[in-house]
XYZ file of N, CA, C and O in Angstrom:
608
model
N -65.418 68.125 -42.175
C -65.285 66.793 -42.680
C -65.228 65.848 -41.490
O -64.347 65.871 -40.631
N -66.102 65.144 -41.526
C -66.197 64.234 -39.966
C -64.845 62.988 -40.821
O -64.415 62.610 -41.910
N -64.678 62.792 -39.110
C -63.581 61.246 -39.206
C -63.515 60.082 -39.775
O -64.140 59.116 -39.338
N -62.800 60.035 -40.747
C -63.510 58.672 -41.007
C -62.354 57.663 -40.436
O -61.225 58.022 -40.772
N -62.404 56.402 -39.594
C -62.542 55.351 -38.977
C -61.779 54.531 -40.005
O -61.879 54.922 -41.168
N -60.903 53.273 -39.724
C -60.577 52.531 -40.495
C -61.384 50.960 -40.293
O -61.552 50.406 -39.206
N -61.641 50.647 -41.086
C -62.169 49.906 -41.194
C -61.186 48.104 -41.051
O -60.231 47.616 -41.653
N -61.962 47.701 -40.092
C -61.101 46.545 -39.559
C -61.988 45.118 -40.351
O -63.125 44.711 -40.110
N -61.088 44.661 -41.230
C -61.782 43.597 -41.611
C -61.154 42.121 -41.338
O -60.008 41.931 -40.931
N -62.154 41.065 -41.649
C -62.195 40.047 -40.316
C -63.338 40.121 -39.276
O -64.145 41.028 -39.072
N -63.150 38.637 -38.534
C -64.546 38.347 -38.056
C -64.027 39.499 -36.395
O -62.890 39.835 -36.064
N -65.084 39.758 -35.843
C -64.882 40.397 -34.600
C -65.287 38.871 -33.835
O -65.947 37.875 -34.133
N -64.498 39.327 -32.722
C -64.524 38.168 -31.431
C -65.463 39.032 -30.563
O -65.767 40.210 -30.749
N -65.939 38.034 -29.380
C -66.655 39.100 -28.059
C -65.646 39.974 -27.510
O -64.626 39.393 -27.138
N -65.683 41.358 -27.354
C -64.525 41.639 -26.871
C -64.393 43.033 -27.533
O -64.384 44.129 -26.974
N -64.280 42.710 -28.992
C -63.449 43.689 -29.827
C -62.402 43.260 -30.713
O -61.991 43.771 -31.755
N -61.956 41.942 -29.932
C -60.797 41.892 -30.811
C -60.822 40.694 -32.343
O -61.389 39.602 -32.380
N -60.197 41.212 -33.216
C -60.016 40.833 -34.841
C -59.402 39.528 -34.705
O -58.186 39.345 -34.665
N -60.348 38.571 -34.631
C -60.421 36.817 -34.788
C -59.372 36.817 -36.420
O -59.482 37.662 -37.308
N -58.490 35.727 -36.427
C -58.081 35.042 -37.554
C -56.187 35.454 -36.921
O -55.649 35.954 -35.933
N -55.740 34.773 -38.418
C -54.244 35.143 -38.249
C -53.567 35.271 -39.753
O -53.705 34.663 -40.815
N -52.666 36.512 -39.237
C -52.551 37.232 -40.620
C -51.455 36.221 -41.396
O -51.252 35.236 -40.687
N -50.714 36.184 -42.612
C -50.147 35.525 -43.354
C -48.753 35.471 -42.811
O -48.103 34.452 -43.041
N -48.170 36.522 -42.062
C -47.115 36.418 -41.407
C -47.106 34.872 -40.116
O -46.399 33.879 -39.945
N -48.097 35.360 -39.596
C -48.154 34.401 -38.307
C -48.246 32.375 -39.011
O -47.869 31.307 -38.529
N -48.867 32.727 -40.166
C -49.210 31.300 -40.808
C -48.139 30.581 -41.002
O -47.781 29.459 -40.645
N -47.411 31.931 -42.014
C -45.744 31.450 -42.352
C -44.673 31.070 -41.334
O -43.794 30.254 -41.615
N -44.793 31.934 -39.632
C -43.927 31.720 -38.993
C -44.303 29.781 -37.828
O -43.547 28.965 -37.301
N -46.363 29.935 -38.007
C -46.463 28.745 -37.441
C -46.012 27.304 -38.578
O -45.738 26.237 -38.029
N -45.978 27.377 -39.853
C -45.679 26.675 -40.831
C -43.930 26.484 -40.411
O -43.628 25.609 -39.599
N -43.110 27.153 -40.879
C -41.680 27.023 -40.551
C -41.437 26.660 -38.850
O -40.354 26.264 -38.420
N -42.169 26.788 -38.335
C -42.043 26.297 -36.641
C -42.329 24.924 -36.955
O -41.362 24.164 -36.893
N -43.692 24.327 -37.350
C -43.777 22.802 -37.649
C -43.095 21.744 -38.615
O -42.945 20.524 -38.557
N -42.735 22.759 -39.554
C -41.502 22.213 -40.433
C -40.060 22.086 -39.763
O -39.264 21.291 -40.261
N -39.778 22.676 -38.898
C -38.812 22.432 -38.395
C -38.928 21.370 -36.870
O -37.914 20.773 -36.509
N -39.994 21.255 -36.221
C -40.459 20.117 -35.648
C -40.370 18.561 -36.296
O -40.048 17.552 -35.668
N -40.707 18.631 -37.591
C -40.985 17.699 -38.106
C -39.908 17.234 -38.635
O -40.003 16.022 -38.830
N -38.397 17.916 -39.118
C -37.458 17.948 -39.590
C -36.728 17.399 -38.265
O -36.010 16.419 -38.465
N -36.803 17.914 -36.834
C -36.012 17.192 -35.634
C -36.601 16.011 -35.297
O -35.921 15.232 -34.629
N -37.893 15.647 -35.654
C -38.682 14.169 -35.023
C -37.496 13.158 -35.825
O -36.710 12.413 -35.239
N -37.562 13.282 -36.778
C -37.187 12.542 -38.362
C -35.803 11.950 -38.041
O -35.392 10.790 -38.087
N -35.057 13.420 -37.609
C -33.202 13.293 -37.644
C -33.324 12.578 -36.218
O -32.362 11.838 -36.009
N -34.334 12.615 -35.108
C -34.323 11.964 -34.172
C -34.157 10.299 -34.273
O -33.247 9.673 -33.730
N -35.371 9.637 -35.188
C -35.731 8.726 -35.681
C -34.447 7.899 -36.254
O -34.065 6.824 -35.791
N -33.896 8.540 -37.261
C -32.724 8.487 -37.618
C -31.682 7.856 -36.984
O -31.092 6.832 -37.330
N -31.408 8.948 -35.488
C -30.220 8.901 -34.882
C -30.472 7.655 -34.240
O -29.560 6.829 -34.217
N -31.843 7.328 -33.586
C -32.142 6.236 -32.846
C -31.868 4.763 -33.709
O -31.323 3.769 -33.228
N -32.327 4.880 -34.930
C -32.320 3.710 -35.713
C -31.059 2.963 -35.633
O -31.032 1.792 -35.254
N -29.473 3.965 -36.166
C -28.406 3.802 -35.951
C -27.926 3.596 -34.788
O -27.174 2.623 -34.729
N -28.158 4.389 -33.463
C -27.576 3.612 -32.303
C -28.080 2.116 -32.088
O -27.311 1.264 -31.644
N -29.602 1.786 -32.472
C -29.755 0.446 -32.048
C -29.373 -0.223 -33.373
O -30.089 -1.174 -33.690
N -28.415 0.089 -34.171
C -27.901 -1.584 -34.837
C -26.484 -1.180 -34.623
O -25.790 -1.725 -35.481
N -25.815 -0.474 -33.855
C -24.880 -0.339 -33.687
C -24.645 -1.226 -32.246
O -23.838 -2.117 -31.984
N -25.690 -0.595 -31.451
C -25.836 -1.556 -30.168
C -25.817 -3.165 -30.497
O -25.081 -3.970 -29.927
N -26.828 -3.501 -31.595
C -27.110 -4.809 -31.982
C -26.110 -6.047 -32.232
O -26.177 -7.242 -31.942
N -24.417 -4.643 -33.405
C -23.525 -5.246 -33.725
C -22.820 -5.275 -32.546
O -22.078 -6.240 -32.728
N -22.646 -4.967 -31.773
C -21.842 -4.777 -30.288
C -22.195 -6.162 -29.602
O -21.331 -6.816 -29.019
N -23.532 -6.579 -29.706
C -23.799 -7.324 -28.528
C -23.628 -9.042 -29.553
O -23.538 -10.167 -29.062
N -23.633 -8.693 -30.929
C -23.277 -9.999 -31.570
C -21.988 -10.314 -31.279
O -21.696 -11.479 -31.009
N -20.822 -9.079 -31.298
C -19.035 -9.097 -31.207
C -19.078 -10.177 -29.870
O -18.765 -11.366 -29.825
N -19.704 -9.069 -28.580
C -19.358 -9.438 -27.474
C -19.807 -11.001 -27.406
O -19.132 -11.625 -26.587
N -20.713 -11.716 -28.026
C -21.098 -13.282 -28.004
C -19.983 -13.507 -29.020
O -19.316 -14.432 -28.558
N -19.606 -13.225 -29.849
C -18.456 -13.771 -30.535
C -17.043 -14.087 -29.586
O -16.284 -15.053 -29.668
N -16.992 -13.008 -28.739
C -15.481 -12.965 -27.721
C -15.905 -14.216 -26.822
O -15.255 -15.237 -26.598
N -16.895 -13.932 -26.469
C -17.238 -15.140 -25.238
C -17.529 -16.766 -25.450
O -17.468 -17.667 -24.614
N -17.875 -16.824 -26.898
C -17.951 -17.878 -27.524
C -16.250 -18.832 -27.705
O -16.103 -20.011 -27.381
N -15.152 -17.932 -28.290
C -14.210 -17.996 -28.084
C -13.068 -18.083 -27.195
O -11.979 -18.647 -27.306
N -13.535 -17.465 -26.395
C -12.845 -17.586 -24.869
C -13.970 -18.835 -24.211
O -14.227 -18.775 -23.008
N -14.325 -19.454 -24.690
C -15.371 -20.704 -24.070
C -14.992 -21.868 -24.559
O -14.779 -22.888 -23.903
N -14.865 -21.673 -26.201
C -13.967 -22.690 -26.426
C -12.466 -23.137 -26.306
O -12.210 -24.241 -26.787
N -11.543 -22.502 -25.787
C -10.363 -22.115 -25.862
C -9.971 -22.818 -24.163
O -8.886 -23.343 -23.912
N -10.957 -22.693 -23.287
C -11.076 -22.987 -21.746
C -10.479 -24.695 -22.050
O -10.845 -25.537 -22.872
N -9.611 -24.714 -21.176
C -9.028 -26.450 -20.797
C -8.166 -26.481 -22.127
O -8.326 -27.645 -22.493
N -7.441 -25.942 -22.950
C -6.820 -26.249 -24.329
C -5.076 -26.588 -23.537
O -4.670 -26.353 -22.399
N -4.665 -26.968 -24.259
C -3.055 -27.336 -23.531
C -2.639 -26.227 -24.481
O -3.412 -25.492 -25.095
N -0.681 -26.194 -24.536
C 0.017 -24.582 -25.145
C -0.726 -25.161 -26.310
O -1.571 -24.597 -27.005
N -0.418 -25.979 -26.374
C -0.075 -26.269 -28.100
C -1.620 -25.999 -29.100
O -1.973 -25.653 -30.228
N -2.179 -26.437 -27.773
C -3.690 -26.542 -28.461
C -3.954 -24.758 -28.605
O -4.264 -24.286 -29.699
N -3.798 -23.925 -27.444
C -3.949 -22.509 -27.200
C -3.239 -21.814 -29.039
O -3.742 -20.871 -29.650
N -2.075 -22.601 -29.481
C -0.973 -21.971 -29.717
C -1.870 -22.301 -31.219
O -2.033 -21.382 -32.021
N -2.256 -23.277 -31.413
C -2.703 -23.502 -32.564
C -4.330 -23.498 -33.184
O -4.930 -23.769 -34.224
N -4.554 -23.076 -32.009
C -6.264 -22.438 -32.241
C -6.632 -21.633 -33.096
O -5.980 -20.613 -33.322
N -8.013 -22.004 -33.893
C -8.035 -21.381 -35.266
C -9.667 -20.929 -34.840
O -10.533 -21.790 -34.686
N -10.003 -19.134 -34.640
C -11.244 -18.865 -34.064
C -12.719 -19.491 -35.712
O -12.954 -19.071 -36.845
N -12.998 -20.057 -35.273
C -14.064 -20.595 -36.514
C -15.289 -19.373 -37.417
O -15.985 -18.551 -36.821
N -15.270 -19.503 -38.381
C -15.945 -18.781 -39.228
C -17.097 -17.882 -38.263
O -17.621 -18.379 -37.266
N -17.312 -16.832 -38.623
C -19.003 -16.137 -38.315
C -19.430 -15.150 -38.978
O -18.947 -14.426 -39.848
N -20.236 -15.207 -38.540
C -20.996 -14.332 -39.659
C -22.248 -13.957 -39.108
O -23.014 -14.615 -38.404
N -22.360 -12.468 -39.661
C -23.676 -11.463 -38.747
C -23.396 -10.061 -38.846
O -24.238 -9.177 -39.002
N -22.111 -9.911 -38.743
C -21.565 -8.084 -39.040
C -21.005 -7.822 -39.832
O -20.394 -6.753 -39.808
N -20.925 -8.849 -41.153
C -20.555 -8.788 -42.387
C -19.281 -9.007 -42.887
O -18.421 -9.388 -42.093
N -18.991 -8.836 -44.065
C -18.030 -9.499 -44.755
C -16.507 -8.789 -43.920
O -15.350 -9.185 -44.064
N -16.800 -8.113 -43.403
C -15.249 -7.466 -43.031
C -15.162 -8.170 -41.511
O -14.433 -7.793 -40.594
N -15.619 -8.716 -41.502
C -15.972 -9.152 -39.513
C -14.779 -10.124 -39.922
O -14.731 -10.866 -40.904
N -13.698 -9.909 -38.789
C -12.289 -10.766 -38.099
C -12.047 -10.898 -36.913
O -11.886 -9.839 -36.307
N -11.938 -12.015 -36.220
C -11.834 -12.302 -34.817
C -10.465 -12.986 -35.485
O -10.143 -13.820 -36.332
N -9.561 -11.547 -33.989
C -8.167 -11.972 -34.044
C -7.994 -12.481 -32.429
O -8.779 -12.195 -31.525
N -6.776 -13.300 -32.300
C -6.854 -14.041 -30.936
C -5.240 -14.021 -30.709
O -4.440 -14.578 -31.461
N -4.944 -13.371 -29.681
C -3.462 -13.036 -29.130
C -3.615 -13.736 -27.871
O -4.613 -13.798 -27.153
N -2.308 -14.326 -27.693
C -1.757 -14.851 -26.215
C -0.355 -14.194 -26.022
O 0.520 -13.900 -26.836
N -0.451 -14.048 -24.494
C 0.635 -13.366 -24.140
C 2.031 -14.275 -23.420
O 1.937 -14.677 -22.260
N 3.162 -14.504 -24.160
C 3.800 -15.600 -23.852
C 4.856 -15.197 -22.495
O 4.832 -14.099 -21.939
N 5.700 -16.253 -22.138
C 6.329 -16.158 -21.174
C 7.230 -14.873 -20.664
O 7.371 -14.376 -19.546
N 7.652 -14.622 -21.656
C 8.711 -13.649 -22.280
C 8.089 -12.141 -22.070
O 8.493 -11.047 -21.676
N 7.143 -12.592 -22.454
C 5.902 -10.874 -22.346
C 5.506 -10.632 -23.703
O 4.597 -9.841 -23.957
N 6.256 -11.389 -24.773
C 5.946 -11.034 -26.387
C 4.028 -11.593 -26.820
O 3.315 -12.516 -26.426
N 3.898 -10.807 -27.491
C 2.282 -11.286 -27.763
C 2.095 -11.679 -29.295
O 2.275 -10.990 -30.299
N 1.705 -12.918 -29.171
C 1.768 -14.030 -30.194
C 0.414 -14.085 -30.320
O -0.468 -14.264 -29.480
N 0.358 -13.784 -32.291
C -1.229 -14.052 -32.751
C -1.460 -15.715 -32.927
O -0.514 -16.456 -32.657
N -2.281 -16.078 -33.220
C -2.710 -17.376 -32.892
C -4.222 -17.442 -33.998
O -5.189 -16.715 -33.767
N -4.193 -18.427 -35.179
C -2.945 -19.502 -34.884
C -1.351 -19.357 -35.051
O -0.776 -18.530 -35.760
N -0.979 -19.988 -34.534
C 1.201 -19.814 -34.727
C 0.984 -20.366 -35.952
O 0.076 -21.186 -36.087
N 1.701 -20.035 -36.898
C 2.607 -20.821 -38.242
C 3.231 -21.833 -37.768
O 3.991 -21.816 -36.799
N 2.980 -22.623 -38.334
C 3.607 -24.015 -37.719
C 4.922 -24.202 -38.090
O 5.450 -25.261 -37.749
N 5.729 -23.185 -38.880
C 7.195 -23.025 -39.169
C 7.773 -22.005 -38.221
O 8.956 -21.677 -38.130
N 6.781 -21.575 -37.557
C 7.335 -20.433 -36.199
C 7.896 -21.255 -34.943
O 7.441 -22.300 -34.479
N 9.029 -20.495 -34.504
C 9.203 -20.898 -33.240
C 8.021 -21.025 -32.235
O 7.271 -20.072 -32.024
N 7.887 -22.167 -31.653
C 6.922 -22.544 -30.592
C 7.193 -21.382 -29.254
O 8.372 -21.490 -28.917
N 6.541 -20.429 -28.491
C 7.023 -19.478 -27.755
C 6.449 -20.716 -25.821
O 5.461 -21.414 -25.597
N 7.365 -20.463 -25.175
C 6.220 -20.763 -23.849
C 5.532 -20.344 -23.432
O 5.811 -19.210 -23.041
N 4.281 -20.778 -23.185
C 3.507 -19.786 -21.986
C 3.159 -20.228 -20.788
O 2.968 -21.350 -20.319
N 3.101 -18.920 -20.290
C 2.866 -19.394 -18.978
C 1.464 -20.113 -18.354
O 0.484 -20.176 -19.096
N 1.400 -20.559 -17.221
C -0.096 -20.890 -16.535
C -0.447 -20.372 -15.603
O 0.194 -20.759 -14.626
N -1.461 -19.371 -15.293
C -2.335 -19.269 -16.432
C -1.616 -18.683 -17.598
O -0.412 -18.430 -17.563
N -2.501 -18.437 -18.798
C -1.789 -17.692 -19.959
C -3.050 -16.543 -20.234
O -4.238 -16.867 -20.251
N -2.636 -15.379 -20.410
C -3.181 -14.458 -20.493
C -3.802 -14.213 -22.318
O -3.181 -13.724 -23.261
N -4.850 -14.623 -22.290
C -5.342 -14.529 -23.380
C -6.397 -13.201 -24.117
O -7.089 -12.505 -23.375
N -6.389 -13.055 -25.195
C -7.159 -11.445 -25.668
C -7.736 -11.688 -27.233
O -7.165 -11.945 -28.293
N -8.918 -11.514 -26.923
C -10.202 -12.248 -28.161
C -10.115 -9.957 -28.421
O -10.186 -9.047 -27.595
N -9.958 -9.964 -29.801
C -10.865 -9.043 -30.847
C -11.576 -9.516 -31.864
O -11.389 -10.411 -32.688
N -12.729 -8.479 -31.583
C -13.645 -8.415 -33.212
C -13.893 -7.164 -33.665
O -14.479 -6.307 -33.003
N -13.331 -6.969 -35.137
C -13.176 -5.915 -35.709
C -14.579 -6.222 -36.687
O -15.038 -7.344 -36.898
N -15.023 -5.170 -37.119
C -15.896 -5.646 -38.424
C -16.363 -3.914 -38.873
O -15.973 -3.155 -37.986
N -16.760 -3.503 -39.504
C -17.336 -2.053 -40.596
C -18.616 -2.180 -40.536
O -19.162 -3.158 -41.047
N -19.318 -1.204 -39.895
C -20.564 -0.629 -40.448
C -20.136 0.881 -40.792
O -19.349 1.730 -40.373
N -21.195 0.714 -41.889
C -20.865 2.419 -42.794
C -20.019 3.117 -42.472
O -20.162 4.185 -41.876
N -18.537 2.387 -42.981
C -17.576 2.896 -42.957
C -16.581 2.892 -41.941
O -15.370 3.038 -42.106
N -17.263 2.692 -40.758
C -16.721 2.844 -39.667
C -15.857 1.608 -39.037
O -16.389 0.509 -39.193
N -14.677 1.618 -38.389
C -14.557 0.779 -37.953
C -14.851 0.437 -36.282
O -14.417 1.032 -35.295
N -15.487 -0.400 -36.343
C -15.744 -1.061 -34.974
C -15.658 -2.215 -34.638
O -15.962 -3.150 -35.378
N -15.126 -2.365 -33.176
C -14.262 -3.350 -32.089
C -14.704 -3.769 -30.928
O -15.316 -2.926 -30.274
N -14.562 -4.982 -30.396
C -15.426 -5.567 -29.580
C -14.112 -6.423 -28.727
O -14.171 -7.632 -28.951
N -13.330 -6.147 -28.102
C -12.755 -7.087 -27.088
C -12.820 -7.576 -25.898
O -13.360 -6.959 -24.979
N -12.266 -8.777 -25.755
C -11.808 -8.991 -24.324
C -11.127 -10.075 -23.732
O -11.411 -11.192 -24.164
N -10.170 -9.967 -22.709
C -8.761 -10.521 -22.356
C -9.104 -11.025 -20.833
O -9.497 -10.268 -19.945
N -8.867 -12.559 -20.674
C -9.116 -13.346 -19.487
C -7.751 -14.551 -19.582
O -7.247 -15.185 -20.509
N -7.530 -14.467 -18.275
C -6.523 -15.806 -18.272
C -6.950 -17.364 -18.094
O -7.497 -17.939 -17.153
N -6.612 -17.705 -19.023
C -6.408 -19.504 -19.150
C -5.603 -19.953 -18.204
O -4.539 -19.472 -17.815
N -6.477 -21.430 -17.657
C -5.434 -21.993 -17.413
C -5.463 -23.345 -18.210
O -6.484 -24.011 -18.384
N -3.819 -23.766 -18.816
C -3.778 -24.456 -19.661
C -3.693 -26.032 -19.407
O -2.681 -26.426 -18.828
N -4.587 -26.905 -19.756
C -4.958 -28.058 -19.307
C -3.760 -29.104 -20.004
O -3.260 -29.082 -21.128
N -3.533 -30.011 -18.850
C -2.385 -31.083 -19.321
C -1.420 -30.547 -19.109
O -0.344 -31.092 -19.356
């Protein structure tokens, strides 16, 4: 009984060797590009969120500086009774709180209640701008603290 040979089916290449790719290799190059395509995406993603996170950061930080700009040359009283003005851009939860640090060392929010004891401060007076505000969920803060000096 002569040999019989198995029979290789598929195109032959120059060479010898069996051109194509079997269903295994399809499935493993398929789940390789699916999972490429699945990290581009979550990439895309991650990037989108750092830049409006960056975005809300750099609105806060013009909010602090805006405030500490207007606040420059104020006398106590004016410091003491400063009211930071409306804004809006990082949404409904966005609060710019404004502390001065008085003679004593106690740190007084501002504006004072005008039924509060008047505190002294010193000159300069050490002043500290926050902005709090929520994106998805999160809370995020934007400060910063420079000394006044108080005019009059």
């Amino acid at each position: 009984m002569p040999h019989q040979e198995h029979v290789k089916r598929g195109r032959v290449a120059p060479g010898g060797a069996t051109a194509g790719l079997t269903l295994v290799e399809l499935m493993i190059a398929a789940g390789l590009m699916t999972l490429a395509i699945v990290l581009a995406f979550g990439s895309l993603i991650s990037v989108s969120e750092a830049r409006r996170i960056s975005e809300g950061r750099t609105i806060a930080a013009d909010r602090v500086a805006s405030v500490i700009e207007e606040m420059q040359g104020l006398t106590a009283a004016g410091v003491l009774a400063y009211e930071a003005p409306p804004f809006t851009g990082l949404g409904a939860d966005e609060q710019v709180t404004v502390r001065v640090f008085a003679a004593n060392g106690t740190v007084v929010t501002v504006p004072l209640d005008s039924n509060a004891t008047q505190p002294t401060l010193p000159d300069p007076c050490e002043v500290q701008v926050l902005v709090t505000w929520q994106d998805r969920g999160r809370t995020l803060t934007q400060r910063a603290s420079t000394l006044l000096s108080l005019g009059g």
